[in-house]
Tab-separated table of C-alpha atoms and ligand atoms in Angstrom:
chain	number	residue	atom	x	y	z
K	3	UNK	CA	140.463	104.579	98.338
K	4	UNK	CA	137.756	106.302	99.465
K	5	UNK	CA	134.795	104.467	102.044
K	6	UNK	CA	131.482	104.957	103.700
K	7	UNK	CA	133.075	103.388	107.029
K	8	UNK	CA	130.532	102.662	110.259
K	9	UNK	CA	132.208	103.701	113.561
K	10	UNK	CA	129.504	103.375	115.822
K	11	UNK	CA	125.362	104.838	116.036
K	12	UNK	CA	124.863	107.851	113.998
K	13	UNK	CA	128.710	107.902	112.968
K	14	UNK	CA	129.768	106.879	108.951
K	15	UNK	CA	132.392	108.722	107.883
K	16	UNK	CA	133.332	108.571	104.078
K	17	UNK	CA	137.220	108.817	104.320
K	18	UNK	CA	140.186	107.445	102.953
K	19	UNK	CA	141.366	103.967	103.759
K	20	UNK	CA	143.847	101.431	102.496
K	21	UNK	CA	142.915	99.293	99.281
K	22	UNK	CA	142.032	95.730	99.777
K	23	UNK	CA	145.025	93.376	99.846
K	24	UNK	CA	144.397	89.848	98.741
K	25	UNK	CA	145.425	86.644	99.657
K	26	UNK	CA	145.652	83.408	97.495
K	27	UNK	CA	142.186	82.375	96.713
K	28	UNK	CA	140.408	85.846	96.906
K	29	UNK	CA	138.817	88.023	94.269
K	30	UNK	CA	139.125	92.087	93.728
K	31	UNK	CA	135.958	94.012	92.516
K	32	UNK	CA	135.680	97.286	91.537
K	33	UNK	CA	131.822	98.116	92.512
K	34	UNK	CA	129.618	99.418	89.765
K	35	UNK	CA	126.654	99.730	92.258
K	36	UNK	CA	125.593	99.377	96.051
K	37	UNK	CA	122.157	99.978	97.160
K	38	UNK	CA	121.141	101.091	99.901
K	39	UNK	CA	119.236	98.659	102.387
K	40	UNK	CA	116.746	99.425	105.768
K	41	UNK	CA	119.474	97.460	107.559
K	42	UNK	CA	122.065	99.747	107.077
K	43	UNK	CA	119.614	102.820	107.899
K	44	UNK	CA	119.004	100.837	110.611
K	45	UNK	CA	122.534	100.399	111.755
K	46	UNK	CA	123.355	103.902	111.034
K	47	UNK	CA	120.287	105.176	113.522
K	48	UNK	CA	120.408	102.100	116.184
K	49	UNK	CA	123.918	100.936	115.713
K	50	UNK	CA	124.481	97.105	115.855
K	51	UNK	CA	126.249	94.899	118.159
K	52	UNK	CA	127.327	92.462	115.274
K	53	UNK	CA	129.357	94.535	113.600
K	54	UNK	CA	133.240	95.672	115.352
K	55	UNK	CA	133.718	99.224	113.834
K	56	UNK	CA	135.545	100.226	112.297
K	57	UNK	CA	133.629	98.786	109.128
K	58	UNK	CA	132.768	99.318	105.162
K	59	UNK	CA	129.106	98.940	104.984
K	60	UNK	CA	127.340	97.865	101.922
K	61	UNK	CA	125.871	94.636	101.283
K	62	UNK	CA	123.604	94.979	98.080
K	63	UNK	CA	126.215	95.218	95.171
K	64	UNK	CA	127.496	94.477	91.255
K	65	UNK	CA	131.070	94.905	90.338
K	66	UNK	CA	133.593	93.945	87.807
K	67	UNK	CA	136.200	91.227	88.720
K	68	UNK	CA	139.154	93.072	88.481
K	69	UNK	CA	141.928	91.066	90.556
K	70	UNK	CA	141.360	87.124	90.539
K	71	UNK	CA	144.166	85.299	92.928
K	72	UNK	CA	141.567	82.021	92.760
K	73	UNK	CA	142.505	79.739	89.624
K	74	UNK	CA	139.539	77.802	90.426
K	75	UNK	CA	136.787	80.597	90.602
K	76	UNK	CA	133.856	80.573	88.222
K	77	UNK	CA	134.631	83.520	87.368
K	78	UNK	CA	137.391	85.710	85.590
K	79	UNK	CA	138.783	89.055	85.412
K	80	UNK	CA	136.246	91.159	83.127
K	81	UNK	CA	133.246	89.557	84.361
K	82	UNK	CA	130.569	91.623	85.748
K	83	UNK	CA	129.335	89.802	88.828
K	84	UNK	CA	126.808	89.962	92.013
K	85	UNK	CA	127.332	87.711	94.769
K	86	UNK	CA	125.602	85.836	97.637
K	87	UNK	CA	126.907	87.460	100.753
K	88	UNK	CA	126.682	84.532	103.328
K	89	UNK	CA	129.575	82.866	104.173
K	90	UNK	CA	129.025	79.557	105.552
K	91	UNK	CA	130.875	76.487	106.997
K	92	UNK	CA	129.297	74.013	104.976
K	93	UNK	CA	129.304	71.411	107.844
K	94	UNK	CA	126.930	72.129	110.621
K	95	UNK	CA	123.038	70.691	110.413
K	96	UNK	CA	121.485	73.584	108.378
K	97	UNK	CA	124.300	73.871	106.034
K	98	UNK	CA	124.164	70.260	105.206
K	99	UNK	CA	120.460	70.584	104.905
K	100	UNK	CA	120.601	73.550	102.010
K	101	UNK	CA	119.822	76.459	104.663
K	102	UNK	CA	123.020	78.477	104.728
K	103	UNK	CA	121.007	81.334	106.262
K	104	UNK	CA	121.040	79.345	109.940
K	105	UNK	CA	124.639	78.295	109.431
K	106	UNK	CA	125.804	77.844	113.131
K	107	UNK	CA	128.784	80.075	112.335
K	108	UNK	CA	127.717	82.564	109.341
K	109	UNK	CA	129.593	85.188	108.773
K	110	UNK	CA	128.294	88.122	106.437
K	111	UNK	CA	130.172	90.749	104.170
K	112	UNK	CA	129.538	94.076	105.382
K	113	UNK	CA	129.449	92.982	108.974
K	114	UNK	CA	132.357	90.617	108.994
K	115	UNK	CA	134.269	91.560	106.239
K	116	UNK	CA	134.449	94.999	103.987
K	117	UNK	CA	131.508	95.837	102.234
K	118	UNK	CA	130.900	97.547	99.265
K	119	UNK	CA	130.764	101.692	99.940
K	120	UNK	CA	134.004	101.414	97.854
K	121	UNK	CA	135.379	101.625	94.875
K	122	UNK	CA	136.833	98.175	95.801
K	123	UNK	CA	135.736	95.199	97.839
K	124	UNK	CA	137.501	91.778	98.310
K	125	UNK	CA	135.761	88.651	98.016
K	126	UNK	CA	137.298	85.685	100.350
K	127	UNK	CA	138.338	82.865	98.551
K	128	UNK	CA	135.955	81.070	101.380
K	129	UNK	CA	133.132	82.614	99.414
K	130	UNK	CA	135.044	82.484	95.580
K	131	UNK	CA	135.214	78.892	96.374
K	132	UNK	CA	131.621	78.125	97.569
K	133	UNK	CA	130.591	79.713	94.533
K	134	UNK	CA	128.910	82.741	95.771
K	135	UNK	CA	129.920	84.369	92.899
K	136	UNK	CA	126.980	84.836	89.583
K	137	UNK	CA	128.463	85.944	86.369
K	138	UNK	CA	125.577	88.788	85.038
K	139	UNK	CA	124.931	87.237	81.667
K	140	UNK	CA	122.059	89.923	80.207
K	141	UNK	CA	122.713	93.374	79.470
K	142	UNK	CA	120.890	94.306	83.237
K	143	UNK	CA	122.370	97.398	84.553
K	144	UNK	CA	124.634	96.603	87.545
K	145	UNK	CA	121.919	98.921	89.494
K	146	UNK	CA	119.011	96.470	88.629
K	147	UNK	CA	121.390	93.479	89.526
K	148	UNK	CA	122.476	95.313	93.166
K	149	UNK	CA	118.847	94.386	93.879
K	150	UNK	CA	119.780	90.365	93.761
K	151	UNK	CA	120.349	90.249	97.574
K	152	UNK	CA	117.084	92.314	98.850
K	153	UNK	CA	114.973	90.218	96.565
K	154	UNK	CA	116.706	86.658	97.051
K	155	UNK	CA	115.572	87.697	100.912
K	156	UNK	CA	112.271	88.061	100.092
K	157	UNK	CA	112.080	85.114	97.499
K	158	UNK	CA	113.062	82.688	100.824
K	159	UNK	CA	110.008	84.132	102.456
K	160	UNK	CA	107.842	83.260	99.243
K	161	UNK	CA	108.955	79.903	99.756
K	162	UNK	CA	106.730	79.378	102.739
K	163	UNK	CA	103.440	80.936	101.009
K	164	UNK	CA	103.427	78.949	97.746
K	165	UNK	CA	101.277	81.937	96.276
K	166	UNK	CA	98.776	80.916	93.265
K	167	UNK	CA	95.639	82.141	91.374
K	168	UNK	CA	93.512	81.778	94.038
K	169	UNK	CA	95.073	84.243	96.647
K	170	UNK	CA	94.162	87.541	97.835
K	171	UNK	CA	97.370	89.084	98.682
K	172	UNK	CA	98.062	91.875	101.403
K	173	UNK	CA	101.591	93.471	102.208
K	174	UNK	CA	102.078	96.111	105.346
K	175	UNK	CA	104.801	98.176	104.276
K	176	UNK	CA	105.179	100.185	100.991
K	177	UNK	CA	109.051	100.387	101.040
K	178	UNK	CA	111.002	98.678	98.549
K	179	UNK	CA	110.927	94.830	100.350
K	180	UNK	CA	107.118	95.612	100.677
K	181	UNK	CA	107.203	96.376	96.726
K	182	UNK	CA	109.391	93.282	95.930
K	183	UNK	CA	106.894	90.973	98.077
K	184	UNK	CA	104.005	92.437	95.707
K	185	UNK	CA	105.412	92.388	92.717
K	186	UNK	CA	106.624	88.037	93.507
K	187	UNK	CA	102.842	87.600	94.887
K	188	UNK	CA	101.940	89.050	91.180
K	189	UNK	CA	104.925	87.009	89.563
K	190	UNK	CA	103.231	84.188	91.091
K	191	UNK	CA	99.247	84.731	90.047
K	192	UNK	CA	97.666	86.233	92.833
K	193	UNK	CA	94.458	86.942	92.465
K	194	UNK	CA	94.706	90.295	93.876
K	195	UNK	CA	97.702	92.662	95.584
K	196	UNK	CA	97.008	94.766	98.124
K	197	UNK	CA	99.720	96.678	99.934
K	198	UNK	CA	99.189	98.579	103.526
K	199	UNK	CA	101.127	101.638	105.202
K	200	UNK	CA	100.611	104.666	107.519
K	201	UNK	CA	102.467	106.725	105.353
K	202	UNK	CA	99.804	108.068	101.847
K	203	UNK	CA	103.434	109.034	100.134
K	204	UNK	CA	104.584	106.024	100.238
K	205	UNK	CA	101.777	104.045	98.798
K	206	UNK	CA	101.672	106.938	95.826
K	207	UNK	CA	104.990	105.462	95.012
K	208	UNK	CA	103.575	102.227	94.934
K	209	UNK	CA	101.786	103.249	91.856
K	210	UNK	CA	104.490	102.346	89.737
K	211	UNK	CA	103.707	98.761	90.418
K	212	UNK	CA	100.984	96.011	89.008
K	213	UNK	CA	98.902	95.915	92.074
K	214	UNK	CA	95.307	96.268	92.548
K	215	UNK	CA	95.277	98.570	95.238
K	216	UNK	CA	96.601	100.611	98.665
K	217	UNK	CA	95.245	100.729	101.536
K	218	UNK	CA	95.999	103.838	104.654
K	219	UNK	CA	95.864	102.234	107.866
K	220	UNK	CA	95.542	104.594	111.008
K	221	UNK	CA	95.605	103.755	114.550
K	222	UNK	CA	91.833	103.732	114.739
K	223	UNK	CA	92.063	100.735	112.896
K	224	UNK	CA	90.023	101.537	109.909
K	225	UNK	CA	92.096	99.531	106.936
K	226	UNK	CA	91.297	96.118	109.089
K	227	UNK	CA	87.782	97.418	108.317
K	228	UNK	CA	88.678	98.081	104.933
K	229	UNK	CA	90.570	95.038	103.956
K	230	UNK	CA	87.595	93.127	105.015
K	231	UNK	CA	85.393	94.860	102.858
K	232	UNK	CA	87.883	94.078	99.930
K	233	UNK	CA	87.937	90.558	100.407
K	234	UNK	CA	84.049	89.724	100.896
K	235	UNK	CA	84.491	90.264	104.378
K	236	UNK	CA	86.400	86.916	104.319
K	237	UNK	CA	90.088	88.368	104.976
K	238	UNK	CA	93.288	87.574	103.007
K	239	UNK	CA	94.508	84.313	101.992
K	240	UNK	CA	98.497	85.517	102.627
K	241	UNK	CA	99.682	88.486	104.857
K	242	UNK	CA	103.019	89.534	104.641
K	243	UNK	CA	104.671	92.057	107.505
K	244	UNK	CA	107.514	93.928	105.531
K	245	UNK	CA	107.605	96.771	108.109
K	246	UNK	CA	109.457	96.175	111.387
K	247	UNK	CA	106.639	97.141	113.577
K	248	UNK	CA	104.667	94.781	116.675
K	249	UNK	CA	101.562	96.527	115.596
K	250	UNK	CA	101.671	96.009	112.025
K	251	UNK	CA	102.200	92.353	113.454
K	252	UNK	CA	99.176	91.809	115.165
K	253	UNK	CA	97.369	93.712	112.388
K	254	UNK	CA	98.316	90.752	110.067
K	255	UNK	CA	96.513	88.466	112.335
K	256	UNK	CA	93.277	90.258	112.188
K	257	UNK	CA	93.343	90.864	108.446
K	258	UNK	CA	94.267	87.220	107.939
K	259	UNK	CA	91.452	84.942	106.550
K	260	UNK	CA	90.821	81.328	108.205
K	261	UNK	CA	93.389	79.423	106.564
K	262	UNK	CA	95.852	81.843	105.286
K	263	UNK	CA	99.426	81.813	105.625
K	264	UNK	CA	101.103	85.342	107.128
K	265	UNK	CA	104.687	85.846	106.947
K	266	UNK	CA	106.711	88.321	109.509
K	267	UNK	CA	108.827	89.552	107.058
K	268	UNK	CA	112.118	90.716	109.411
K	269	UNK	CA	112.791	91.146	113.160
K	270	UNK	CA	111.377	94.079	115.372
K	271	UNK	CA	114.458	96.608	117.572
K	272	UNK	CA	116.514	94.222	119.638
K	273	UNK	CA	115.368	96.740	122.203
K	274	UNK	CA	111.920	95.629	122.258
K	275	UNK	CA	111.142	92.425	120.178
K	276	UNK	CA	107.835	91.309	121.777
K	277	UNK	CA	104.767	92.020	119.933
K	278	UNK	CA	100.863	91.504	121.944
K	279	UNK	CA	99.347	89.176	119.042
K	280	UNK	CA	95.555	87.854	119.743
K	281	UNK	CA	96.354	84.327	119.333
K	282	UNK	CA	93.178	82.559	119.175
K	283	UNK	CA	93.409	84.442	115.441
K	284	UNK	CA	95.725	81.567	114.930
K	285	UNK	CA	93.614	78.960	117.068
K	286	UNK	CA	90.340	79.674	115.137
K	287	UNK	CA	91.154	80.423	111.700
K	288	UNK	CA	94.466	77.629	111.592
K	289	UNK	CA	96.538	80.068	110.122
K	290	UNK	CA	99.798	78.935	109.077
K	291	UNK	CA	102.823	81.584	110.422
K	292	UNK	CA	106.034	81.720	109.312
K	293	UNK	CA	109.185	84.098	109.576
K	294	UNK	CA	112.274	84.083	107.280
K	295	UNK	CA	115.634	85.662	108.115
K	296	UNK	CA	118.091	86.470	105.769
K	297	UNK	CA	118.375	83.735	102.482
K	298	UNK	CA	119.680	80.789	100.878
K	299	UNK	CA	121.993	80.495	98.053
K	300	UNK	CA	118.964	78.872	96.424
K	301	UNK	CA	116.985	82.534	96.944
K	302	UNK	CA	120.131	84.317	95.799
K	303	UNK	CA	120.100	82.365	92.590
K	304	UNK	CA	116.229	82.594	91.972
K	305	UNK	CA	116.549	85.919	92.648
K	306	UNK	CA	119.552	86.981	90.039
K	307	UNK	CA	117.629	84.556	87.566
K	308	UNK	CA	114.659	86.180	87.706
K	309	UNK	CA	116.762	90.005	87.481
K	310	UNK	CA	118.508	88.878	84.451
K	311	UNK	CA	115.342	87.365	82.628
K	312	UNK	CA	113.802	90.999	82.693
K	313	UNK	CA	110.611	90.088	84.329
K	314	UNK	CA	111.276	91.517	87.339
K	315	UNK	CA	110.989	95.609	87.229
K	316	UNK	CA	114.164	95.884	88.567
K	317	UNK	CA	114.474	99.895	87.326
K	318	UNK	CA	111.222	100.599	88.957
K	319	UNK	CA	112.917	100.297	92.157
K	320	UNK	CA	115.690	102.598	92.105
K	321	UNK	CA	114.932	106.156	92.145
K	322	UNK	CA	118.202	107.827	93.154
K	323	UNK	CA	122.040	107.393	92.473
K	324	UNK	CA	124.360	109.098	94.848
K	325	UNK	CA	127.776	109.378	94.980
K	326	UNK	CA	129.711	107.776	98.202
K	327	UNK	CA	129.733	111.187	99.692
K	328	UNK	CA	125.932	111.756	100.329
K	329	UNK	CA	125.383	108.363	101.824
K	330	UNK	CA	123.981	110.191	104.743
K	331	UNK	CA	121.625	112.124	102.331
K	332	UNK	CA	119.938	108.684	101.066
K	333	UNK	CA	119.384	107.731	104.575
K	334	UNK	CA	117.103	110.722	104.684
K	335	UNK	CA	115.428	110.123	101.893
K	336	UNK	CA	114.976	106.735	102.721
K	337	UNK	CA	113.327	107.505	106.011
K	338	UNK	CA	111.191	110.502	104.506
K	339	UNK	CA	109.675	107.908	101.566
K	340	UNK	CA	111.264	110.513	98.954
K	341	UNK	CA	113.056	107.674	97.801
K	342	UNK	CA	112.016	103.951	97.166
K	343	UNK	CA	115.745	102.608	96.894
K	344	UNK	CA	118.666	104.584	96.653
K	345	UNK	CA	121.810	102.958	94.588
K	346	UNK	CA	125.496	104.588	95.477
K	347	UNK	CA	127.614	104.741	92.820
K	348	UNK	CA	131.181	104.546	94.278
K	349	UNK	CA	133.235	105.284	90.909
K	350	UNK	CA	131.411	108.561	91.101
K	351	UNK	CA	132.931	111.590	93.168
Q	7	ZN	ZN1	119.901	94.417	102.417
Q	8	ZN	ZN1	127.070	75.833	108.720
């Protein structure tokens, strides 16, 4: 078959590899849809230590079981299927707690097994028989349900903000985890949505979405002026960082209200993690901050619920399928803001 396969920092190569071979207890899908993440942009332009090229990338996926060696899995050859792409050990202290994210020994597909730039991916029975595997049960396109995994991310985050009527919401970073964290804060009754970027393109995109409003922010600082004329000069009651970025960081803390919550939203480059934050922000108005890495199986399954109900714009997101051999391409677009979320269809040529 034919792959998107990582080889190192600005190197994946769509070429021709064996099928997947299974062993008793895994599962064979043939991938209706993969979209395209920031992490593997990121990957492509930074490389990444975790993952031992050579390597199918491809994490954010629907397929059709089409090979089942696992006579116990909950699910059978014709289903159409997402899963939940942590594989964990099921003993250490998180796992027994419910957090499968911190598992002391994770593994993840599309850094430690295949992922799915294929026309085929194998699930391990380890995963079959955890029950990582969701049977789609609506008529959702497999594109819509690709978006399970990005939004099960962000639904862990939400966790931490319980988000009602009575919150102003801000989000720096109009990309498509930026969108999802607006359109949950909505889901949830915000009072208002705000989102924040450097880039005027991307907020136009943002359009598309029920939010109240966008805000430019510049290096002079204006949109910390402007979010505090939004909000009564009070500030927000929740700030979520969706943008890897130390500035946007300590921006959160001076848009924050006293007593809001503010989520970092992902890491910053390995290269440089530390961000300069003015602390007594935290000190004098007791916010509450949080991070969130990665999620649950409890997020994954929120997050495929709330796909399959219909409430959740899933098409609004995804505004370009590619075949496997412009993977490149959608990088571009992805880093330009022409696209929002690109979704590779691998049965395409
Ligand atoms: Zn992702
Ligand atoms: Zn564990």
């Amino acid at each position: 078959m034919k792959a998107a396969v990582y080889h190192g920092k600005e190197d994946i190569r769509v070429e021709q590899v064996a099928d997947p071979s299974l062993d008793a207890g895994d599962v064979l899908l043939k991938i209706d849809a993969c979209s395209v993440c920031g992490t593997d942009l990121r990957t492509f332009r930074n490389g990444d230590k975790k993952i031992a090229p050579p390597r199918v990338l491809g994490h954010e996926f629907c397929g059709t079981v089409v090979e089942s060696k696992n006579p116990n899995a909950n699910v059978k050859v014709g289903d159409r299927v997402v899963m939940y792409i942590v594989l964990s050990c099921g003993e250490c202290k998180y796992c027994r707690a419910g957090r499968e994210n911190l598992c002391v020994s994770r593994t993840t597909m599309s850094y430690h097994y295949d992922g799915a730039f294929a026309p085929l991916v194998k699930v391990p029975a380890k995963a079959v028989n955890r029950g990582s595997l969701f049977k789609v049960t609506t008529e959702q396109s497999s594109q819509q349900m690709s978006l399970a995994e990005p939004l099960g991310c962000v639904a862990n985050a939400h966790t931490h903000l319980g988000i009602g009527l009575r919150d102003k919401v801000a989000v720096i970073g109009a990309g498509p985890i930026g969108a999802m964290h607006a359109v949950l804060a909505r889901l949830q009754g915000a009072q208002s949505v705000h989102l924040i970027d450097i880039n005027p393109k991307r907020l136009d995109m943002m359009q598309r979405f029920d939010i109240d409003g966008t805000i430019v922010s510049d290096k002079e600082g204006s949109h910390i002026a402007e979010s505090l004329e939004l909000t009564d000069g009070d500030g927000f009651d929740v700030v979520i960082v969706a943008v890897s970025n130390a500035f946007a960081q300590a921006d959160a803390l001076e848009i924050a209200g006293k007593g809001a919550r503010v989520e970092f939203f992902g890491g910053l480059p390995k290269s440089n993690p530390t961000a300069v934050l003015n602390t007594n922000h935290l000190h004098y108005k007791e916010l509450v901050l949080s991070g969130s890495y990665s999620e649950r199986i409890s997020d994954f399954r929120t997050a495929y619920q709330l796909i399959q109900s219909g409430r959740f714009p899933a098409d609004k997101f995804i505004t370009h399928e590619l075949p496997l051999d412009r993977i490149t391409d959608s990088f571009l677009m992805m880093e330009s803001g022409e696209a929002l979320k690109v979704c590779i269809n691998p049965q395409l040529s």
